[in-house]
Short mmCIF file of N, CA and C and ligand atoms in Angstrom, two decimals:
data_model
loop_
_atom_site.label_atom_id
_atom_site.label_comp_id
_atom_site.label_asym_id
_atom_site.label_seq_id
_atom_site.Cartn_x
_atom_site.Cartn_y
_atom_site.Cartn_z
N MET A 1 83.32 115.62 141.04
CA MET A 1 84.22 116.51 141.78
C MET A 1 85.63 116.40 141.20
N ALA A 2 86.28 117.55 141.13
CA ALA A 2 87.63 117.58 140.54
C ALA A 2 88.59 116.70 141.35
N LEU A 3 89.43 115.98 140.66
CA LEU A 3 90.41 115.14 141.33
C LEU A 3 91.45 116.01 142.04
N MET A 4 91.87 117.10 141.39
CA MET A 4 92.91 117.95 141.97
C MET A 4 92.54 119.42 141.84
N THR A 5 92.78 120.17 142.88
CA THR A 5 92.55 121.61 142.88
C THR A 5 93.86 122.30 143.25
N TRP A 6 94.33 123.17 142.36
CA TRP A 6 95.60 123.85 142.59
C TRP A 6 95.43 124.98 143.60
N THR A 7 96.26 125.02 144.62
CA THR A 7 96.34 126.17 145.51
C THR A 7 97.81 126.53 145.66
N ALA A 8 98.07 127.83 145.82
CA ALA A 8 99.46 128.28 145.98
C ALA A 8 100.08 127.68 147.23
N GLU A 9 99.26 127.55 148.27
CA GLU A 9 99.80 127.03 149.54
C GLU A 9 100.33 125.60 149.36
N GLN A 10 99.55 124.77 148.67
CA GLN A 10 99.94 123.36 148.54
C GLN A 10 100.92 123.13 147.40
N TYR A 11 100.74 123.88 146.29
CA TYR A 11 101.50 123.55 145.08
C TYR A 11 102.35 124.70 144.53
N GLY A 12 102.26 125.88 145.11
CA GLY A 12 103.00 127.03 144.56
C GLY A 12 104.50 126.83 144.65
N THR A 13 105.20 127.14 143.55
CA THR A 13 106.65 126.94 143.51
C THR A 13 107.43 128.26 143.52
N ASN A 14 106.71 129.38 143.36
CA ASN A 14 107.36 130.68 143.22
C ASN A 14 108.01 130.84 141.85
N VAL A 15 107.67 129.96 140.92
CA VAL A 15 108.17 130.04 139.54
C VAL A 15 106.93 130.11 138.64
N SER A 16 106.75 131.23 137.96
CA SER A 16 105.46 131.47 137.28
C SER A 16 105.16 130.46 136.19
N PHE A 17 106.16 130.11 135.35
CA PHE A 17 105.84 129.17 134.27
C PHE A 17 105.41 127.82 134.84
N ALA A 18 106.06 127.41 135.93
CA ALA A 18 105.73 126.11 136.52
C ALA A 18 104.33 126.14 137.13
N ASP A 19 104.01 127.20 137.84
CA ASP A 19 102.67 127.28 138.44
C ASP A 19 101.59 127.29 137.36
N GLU A 20 101.83 128.02 136.28
CA GLU A 20 100.84 128.05 135.19
C GLU A 20 100.70 126.67 134.54
N GLU A 21 101.83 126.00 134.31
CA GLU A 21 101.76 124.68 133.68
C GLU A 21 101.14 123.65 134.61
N HIS A 22 101.41 123.75 135.91
CA HIS A 22 100.79 122.81 136.85
C HIS A 22 99.26 122.98 136.87
N GLN A 23 98.80 124.23 136.78
CA GLN A 23 97.35 124.45 136.78
C GLN A 23 96.72 123.88 135.52
N LYS A 24 97.41 124.04 134.38
CA LYS A 24 96.88 123.46 133.15
C LYS A 24 96.90 121.93 133.22
N LEU A 25 97.99 121.40 133.76
CA LEU A 25 98.11 119.94 133.93
C LEU A 25 96.96 119.40 134.80
N PHE A 26 96.66 120.09 135.90
CA PHE A 26 95.56 119.65 136.77
C PHE A 26 94.25 119.66 135.99
N GLY A 27 94.05 120.69 135.15
CA GLY A 27 92.82 120.77 134.36
C GLY A 27 92.69 119.60 133.39
N LEU A 28 93.79 119.26 132.72
CA LEU A 28 93.76 118.13 131.78
C LEU A 28 93.53 116.82 132.53
N LEU A 29 94.15 116.69 133.70
CA LEU A 29 93.96 115.47 134.50
C LEU A 29 92.52 115.38 134.99
N ASN A 30 91.95 116.49 135.45
CA ASN A 30 90.56 116.48 135.93
C ASN A 30 89.59 116.10 134.81
N THR A 31 89.84 116.62 133.60
CA THR A 31 88.98 116.28 132.45
C THR A 31 89.04 114.78 132.17
N LEU A 32 90.26 114.25 132.13
CA LEU A 32 90.43 112.81 131.87
C LEU A 32 89.75 111.99 132.96
N TYR A 33 89.97 112.36 134.20
CA TYR A 33 89.41 111.62 135.33
C TYR A 33 87.88 111.64 135.28
N ASP A 34 87.31 112.81 135.02
CA ASP A 34 85.85 112.92 134.95
C ASP A 34 85.29 112.05 133.84
N GLN A 35 85.93 112.09 132.67
CA GLN A 35 85.45 111.28 131.55
C GLN A 35 85.56 109.79 131.89
N ALA A 36 86.73 109.40 132.41
CA ALA A 36 86.99 107.98 132.65
C ALA A 36 86.09 107.39 133.73
N THR A 37 85.72 108.21 134.72
CA THR A 37 84.91 107.68 135.83
C THR A 37 83.42 107.95 135.64
N ASN A 38 83.06 108.57 134.51
CA ASN A 38 81.64 108.82 134.24
C ASN A 38 81.18 108.17 132.95
N GLY A 39 81.93 107.18 132.50
CA GLY A 39 81.47 106.39 131.37
C GLY A 39 81.52 107.06 130.01
N ALA A 40 82.46 107.97 129.81
CA ALA A 40 82.60 108.62 128.50
C ALA A 40 83.06 107.60 127.45
N ASP A 41 82.88 107.96 126.18
CA ASP A 41 83.34 107.09 125.09
C ASP A 41 84.84 106.81 125.24
N ARG A 42 85.21 105.59 124.87
CA ARG A 42 86.62 105.21 124.98
C ARG A 42 87.50 106.10 124.10
N SER A 43 86.98 106.50 122.94
CA SER A 43 87.77 107.35 122.04
C SER A 43 88.03 108.72 122.68
N GLN A 44 87.03 109.21 123.41
CA GLN A 44 87.16 110.50 124.09
C GLN A 44 88.19 110.39 125.23
N VAL A 45 88.11 109.30 125.98
CA VAL A 45 89.08 109.07 127.07
C VAL A 45 90.48 108.96 126.48
N GLY A 46 90.61 108.25 125.37
CA GLY A 46 91.92 108.08 124.74
C GLY A 46 92.50 109.41 124.28
N ALA A 47 91.66 110.27 123.72
CA ALA A 47 92.14 111.59 123.26
C ALA A 47 92.59 112.43 124.45
N SER A 48 91.85 112.36 125.54
CA SER A 48 92.23 113.13 126.74
C SER A 48 93.49 112.57 127.38
N LEU A 49 93.63 111.24 127.35
CA LEU A 49 94.84 110.61 127.88
C LEU A 49 96.06 111.06 127.07
N ASP A 50 95.93 111.04 125.76
CA ASP A 50 97.04 111.46 124.89
C ASP A 50 97.40 112.93 125.13
N ALA A 51 96.37 113.78 125.26
CA ALA A 51 96.61 115.21 125.49
C ALA A 51 97.32 115.44 126.81
N LEU A 52 96.89 114.73 127.86
CA LEU A 52 97.53 114.89 129.17
C LEU A 52 98.98 114.45 129.12
N ILE A 53 99.23 113.29 128.54
CA ILE A 53 100.61 112.77 128.53
C ILE A 53 101.52 113.67 127.69
N ALA A 54 101.03 114.16 126.56
CA ALA A 54 101.83 115.07 125.74
C ALA A 54 102.18 116.33 126.53
N PHE A 55 101.20 116.84 127.29
CA PHE A 55 101.45 118.05 128.08
C PHE A 55 102.45 117.78 129.20
N VAL A 56 102.32 116.64 129.85
CA VAL A 56 103.24 116.28 130.94
C VAL A 56 104.67 116.17 130.40
N VAL A 57 104.83 115.52 129.25
CA VAL A 57 106.17 115.37 128.66
C VAL A 57 106.77 116.76 128.37
N ASP A 58 105.97 117.66 127.79
CA ASP A 58 106.45 119.02 127.50
C ASP A 58 106.78 119.77 128.79
N HIS A 59 105.94 119.62 129.79
CA HIS A 59 106.17 120.31 131.07
C HIS A 59 107.47 119.84 131.72
N PHE A 60 107.68 118.53 131.75
CA PHE A 60 108.91 118.01 132.34
C PHE A 60 110.13 118.52 131.56
N ALA A 61 110.05 118.53 130.24
CA ALA A 61 111.18 119.02 129.42
C ALA A 61 111.45 120.49 129.71
N HIS A 62 110.38 121.27 129.93
CA HIS A 62 110.53 122.69 130.23
C HIS A 62 111.26 122.88 131.57
N GLU A 63 110.79 122.16 132.59
CA GLU A 63 111.46 122.25 133.89
C GLU A 63 112.93 121.83 133.79
N GLU A 64 113.17 120.74 133.09
CA GLU A 64 114.55 120.21 132.99
C GLU A 64 115.46 121.22 132.29
N LYS A 65 114.94 121.86 131.24
CA LYS A 65 115.74 122.85 130.51
C LYS A 65 116.08 124.03 131.42
N GLU A 66 115.10 124.48 132.21
CA GLU A 66 115.33 125.62 133.11
C GLU A 66 116.29 125.24 134.23
N MET A 67 116.15 124.02 134.75
CA MET A 67 117.06 123.59 135.82
C MET A 67 118.50 123.50 135.31
N GLN A 68 118.65 122.97 134.10
CA GLN A 68 119.99 122.86 133.52
C GLN A 68 120.58 124.24 133.25
N ALA A 69 119.74 125.14 132.74
CA ALA A 69 120.22 126.49 132.42
C ALA A 69 120.73 127.21 133.66
N LYS A 70 120.13 126.88 134.83
CA LYS A 70 120.54 127.54 136.08
C LYS A 70 121.57 126.71 136.84
N GLY A 71 121.98 125.57 136.28
CA GLY A 71 122.94 124.71 136.98
C GLY A 71 122.42 124.19 138.30
N PHE A 72 121.11 123.92 138.35
CA PHE A 72 120.47 123.49 139.60
C PHE A 72 121.00 122.12 140.04
N ALA A 73 121.45 122.03 141.29
CA ALA A 73 122.12 120.82 141.78
C ALA A 73 121.19 119.62 141.87
N GLY A 74 119.90 119.86 142.03
CA GLY A 74 118.96 118.74 142.16
C GLY A 74 118.48 118.19 140.83
N TYR A 75 119.10 118.60 139.75
CA TYR A 75 118.61 118.22 138.41
C TYR A 75 118.52 116.71 138.21
N GLU A 76 119.59 115.98 138.49
CA GLU A 76 119.62 114.55 138.17
C GLU A 76 118.52 113.78 138.90
N ALA A 77 118.37 114.02 140.20
CA ALA A 77 117.35 113.31 140.97
C ALA A 77 115.96 113.69 140.49
N HIS A 78 115.80 114.96 140.13
CA HIS A 78 114.50 115.44 139.66
C HIS A 78 114.15 114.79 138.32
N LYS A 79 115.14 114.75 137.42
CA LYS A 79 114.90 114.15 136.11
C LYS A 79 114.56 112.66 136.24
N ALA A 80 115.20 111.97 137.18
CA ALA A 80 114.91 110.55 137.38
C ALA A 80 113.45 110.34 137.78
N GLU A 81 112.94 111.25 138.62
CA GLU A 81 111.52 111.19 138.99
C GLU A 81 110.63 111.36 137.76
N HIS A 82 110.95 112.35 136.95
CA HIS A 82 110.18 112.59 135.73
C HIS A 82 110.21 111.35 134.83
N ASP A 83 111.41 110.81 134.63
CA ASP A 83 111.56 109.67 133.71
C ASP A 83 110.71 108.48 134.18
N ALA A 84 110.65 108.29 135.48
CA ALA A 84 109.88 107.15 136.01
C ALA A 84 108.39 107.33 135.71
N LEU A 85 107.87 108.54 135.89
CA LEU A 85 106.43 108.74 135.61
C LEU A 85 106.15 108.65 134.11
N VAL A 86 107.03 109.20 133.29
CA VAL A 86 106.83 109.12 131.84
C VAL A 86 106.81 107.66 131.39
N ALA A 87 107.67 106.83 131.96
CA ALA A 87 107.68 105.41 131.60
C ALA A 87 106.37 104.74 131.98
N THR A 88 105.86 105.07 133.16
CA THR A 88 104.57 104.51 133.61
C THR A 88 103.44 104.96 132.69
N CYS A 89 103.47 106.25 132.33
CA CYS A 89 102.42 106.81 131.44
C CYS A 89 102.50 106.19 130.05
N ALA A 90 103.70 106.03 129.52
CA ALA A 90 103.86 105.48 128.18
C ALA A 90 103.35 104.05 128.13
N ASP A 91 103.60 103.29 129.20
CA ASP A 91 103.13 101.91 129.28
C ASP A 91 101.59 101.88 129.29
N LEU A 92 100.99 102.74 130.12
CA LEU A 92 99.53 102.80 130.18
C LEU A 92 98.94 103.22 128.83
N GLN A 93 99.57 104.20 128.19
CA GLN A 93 99.09 104.72 126.91
C GLN A 93 99.09 103.61 125.85
N THR A 94 100.19 102.86 125.80
CA THR A 94 100.29 101.76 124.83
C THR A 94 99.23 100.70 125.10
N LYS A 95 99.07 100.34 126.36
CA LYS A 95 98.10 99.30 126.72
C LYS A 95 96.67 99.78 126.49
N PHE A 96 96.41 101.06 126.79
CA PHE A 96 95.06 101.59 126.58
C PHE A 96 94.68 101.49 125.10
N HIS A 97 95.58 101.93 124.24
CA HIS A 97 95.26 101.95 122.81
C HIS A 97 95.26 100.55 122.20
N ALA A 98 95.86 99.58 122.90
CA ALA A 98 95.80 98.18 122.46
C ALA A 98 94.57 97.48 123.04
N GLY A 99 93.79 98.21 123.85
CA GLY A 99 92.60 97.61 124.47
C GLY A 99 92.92 96.70 125.63
N GLU A 100 94.12 96.87 126.20
CA GLU A 100 94.57 95.98 127.28
C GLU A 100 94.51 96.63 128.66
N ALA A 101 94.16 97.91 128.70
CA ALA A 101 94.07 98.62 129.99
C ALA A 101 93.07 99.75 129.85
N ASP A 102 92.54 100.17 130.99
CA ASP A 102 91.61 101.31 131.02
C ASP A 102 92.12 102.37 131.98
N VAL A 103 91.59 103.57 131.81
CA VAL A 103 91.87 104.62 132.79
C VAL A 103 90.83 104.43 133.90
N THR A 104 91.30 104.08 135.06
CA THR A 104 90.40 103.73 136.18
C THR A 104 90.57 104.74 137.32
N GLU A 105 89.70 104.59 138.30
CA GLU A 105 89.83 105.38 139.54
C GLU A 105 91.24 105.23 140.12
N GLU A 106 91.76 104.00 140.08
CA GLU A 106 93.09 103.76 140.65
C GLU A 106 94.17 104.50 139.88
N VAL A 107 94.03 104.58 138.56
CA VAL A 107 95.00 105.33 137.75
C VAL A 107 94.97 106.80 138.16
N GLY A 108 93.77 107.36 138.29
CA GLY A 108 93.65 108.77 138.71
C GLY A 108 94.29 109.00 140.07
N GLN A 109 94.03 108.09 141.00
CA GLN A 109 94.59 108.25 142.35
C GLN A 109 96.10 108.09 142.34
N MET A 110 96.62 107.22 141.48
CA MET A 110 98.08 107.03 141.38
C MET A 110 98.75 108.32 140.92
N VAL A 111 98.17 108.96 139.89
CA VAL A 111 98.76 110.20 139.38
C VAL A 111 98.64 111.31 140.43
N LYS A 112 97.50 111.37 141.09
CA LYS A 112 97.31 112.38 142.14
C LYS A 112 98.34 112.20 143.26
N THR A 113 98.53 110.95 143.69
CA THR A 113 99.50 110.66 144.76
C THR A 113 100.90 111.08 144.32
N TRP A 114 101.24 110.80 143.05
CA TRP A 114 102.57 111.16 142.53
C TRP A 114 102.74 112.68 142.56
N LEU A 115 101.74 113.41 142.05
CA LEU A 115 101.83 114.88 142.00
C LEU A 115 101.84 115.48 143.41
N ASP A 116 101.08 114.89 144.32
CA ASP A 116 101.02 115.41 145.69
C ASP A 116 102.36 115.27 146.40
N LYS A 117 103.18 114.34 145.94
CA LYS A 117 104.54 114.23 146.51
C LYS A 117 105.53 115.03 145.68
N HIS A 118 105.44 114.91 144.37
CA HIS A 118 106.46 115.49 143.50
C HIS A 118 106.50 117.02 143.56
N ILE A 119 105.35 117.65 143.44
CA ILE A 119 105.37 119.12 143.37
C ILE A 119 105.87 119.73 144.68
N PRO A 120 105.32 119.33 145.85
CA PRO A 120 105.85 119.93 147.09
C PRO A 120 107.30 119.55 147.38
N THR A 121 107.72 118.34 147.01
CA THR A 121 109.06 117.88 147.37
C THR A 121 110.11 118.30 146.35
N PHE A 122 109.84 118.05 145.08
CA PHE A 122 110.84 118.29 144.05
C PHE A 122 110.68 119.65 143.37
N ASP A 123 109.46 119.99 142.97
CA ASP A 123 109.29 121.25 142.24
C ASP A 123 109.51 122.47 143.15
N LYS A 124 108.97 122.41 144.36
CA LYS A 124 109.16 123.56 145.25
C LYS A 124 110.64 123.78 145.54
N ALA A 125 111.44 122.72 145.46
CA ALA A 125 112.87 122.82 145.78
C ALA A 125 113.62 123.69 144.78
N TYR A 126 113.13 123.78 143.54
CA TYR A 126 113.84 124.62 142.57
C TYR A 126 113.41 126.09 142.63
N GLY A 127 112.41 126.39 143.45
CA GLY A 127 111.89 127.76 143.55
C GLY A 127 112.96 128.82 143.74
N PRO A 128 113.84 128.65 144.74
CA PRO A 128 114.86 129.68 144.96
C PRO A 128 115.82 129.83 143.79
N ALA A 129 116.09 128.76 143.06
CA ALA A 129 117.04 128.82 141.95
C ALA A 129 116.41 129.35 140.66
N LEU A 130 115.14 129.03 140.44
CA LEU A 130 114.50 129.39 139.18
C LEU A 130 113.56 130.58 139.29
N GLY A 131 113.15 130.93 140.51
CA GLY A 131 112.14 131.97 140.68
C GLY A 131 112.69 133.38 140.47
FE1 FEO B 1 106.29 120.00 137.65
FE2 FEO B 1 108.92 118.26 138.19
O1 FEO B 1 107.19 118.44 137.58
#
């Protein structure tokens, strides 16, 4: 079963690029989660982990650029949230490729919990400014 399902009610921001990128992000996360919790090859999990993190980094940069372009007042707090998740992801990525960590059920739930708070709280807040 998919870890995350995008719905406009729960995750819609009223900003088309963000909604499209969030749906793609959920798809990459679901693929990684399915592989990691169904015993896929470690190399396959690693490739999916790298793809997800690269997409997340690009997505955050896109949002930050748009927020700055519009002079959005919540930019600094929003960017701090992004930076914290990127640091957590980079640490996991390094440890995974060193054979010191795995993508587990707990990792999937941690990312889901983060997104379930971040998108409704932080991303929806830029809707009126960026939409
Ligand atoms: Fe869509 Fe602020 O992440």
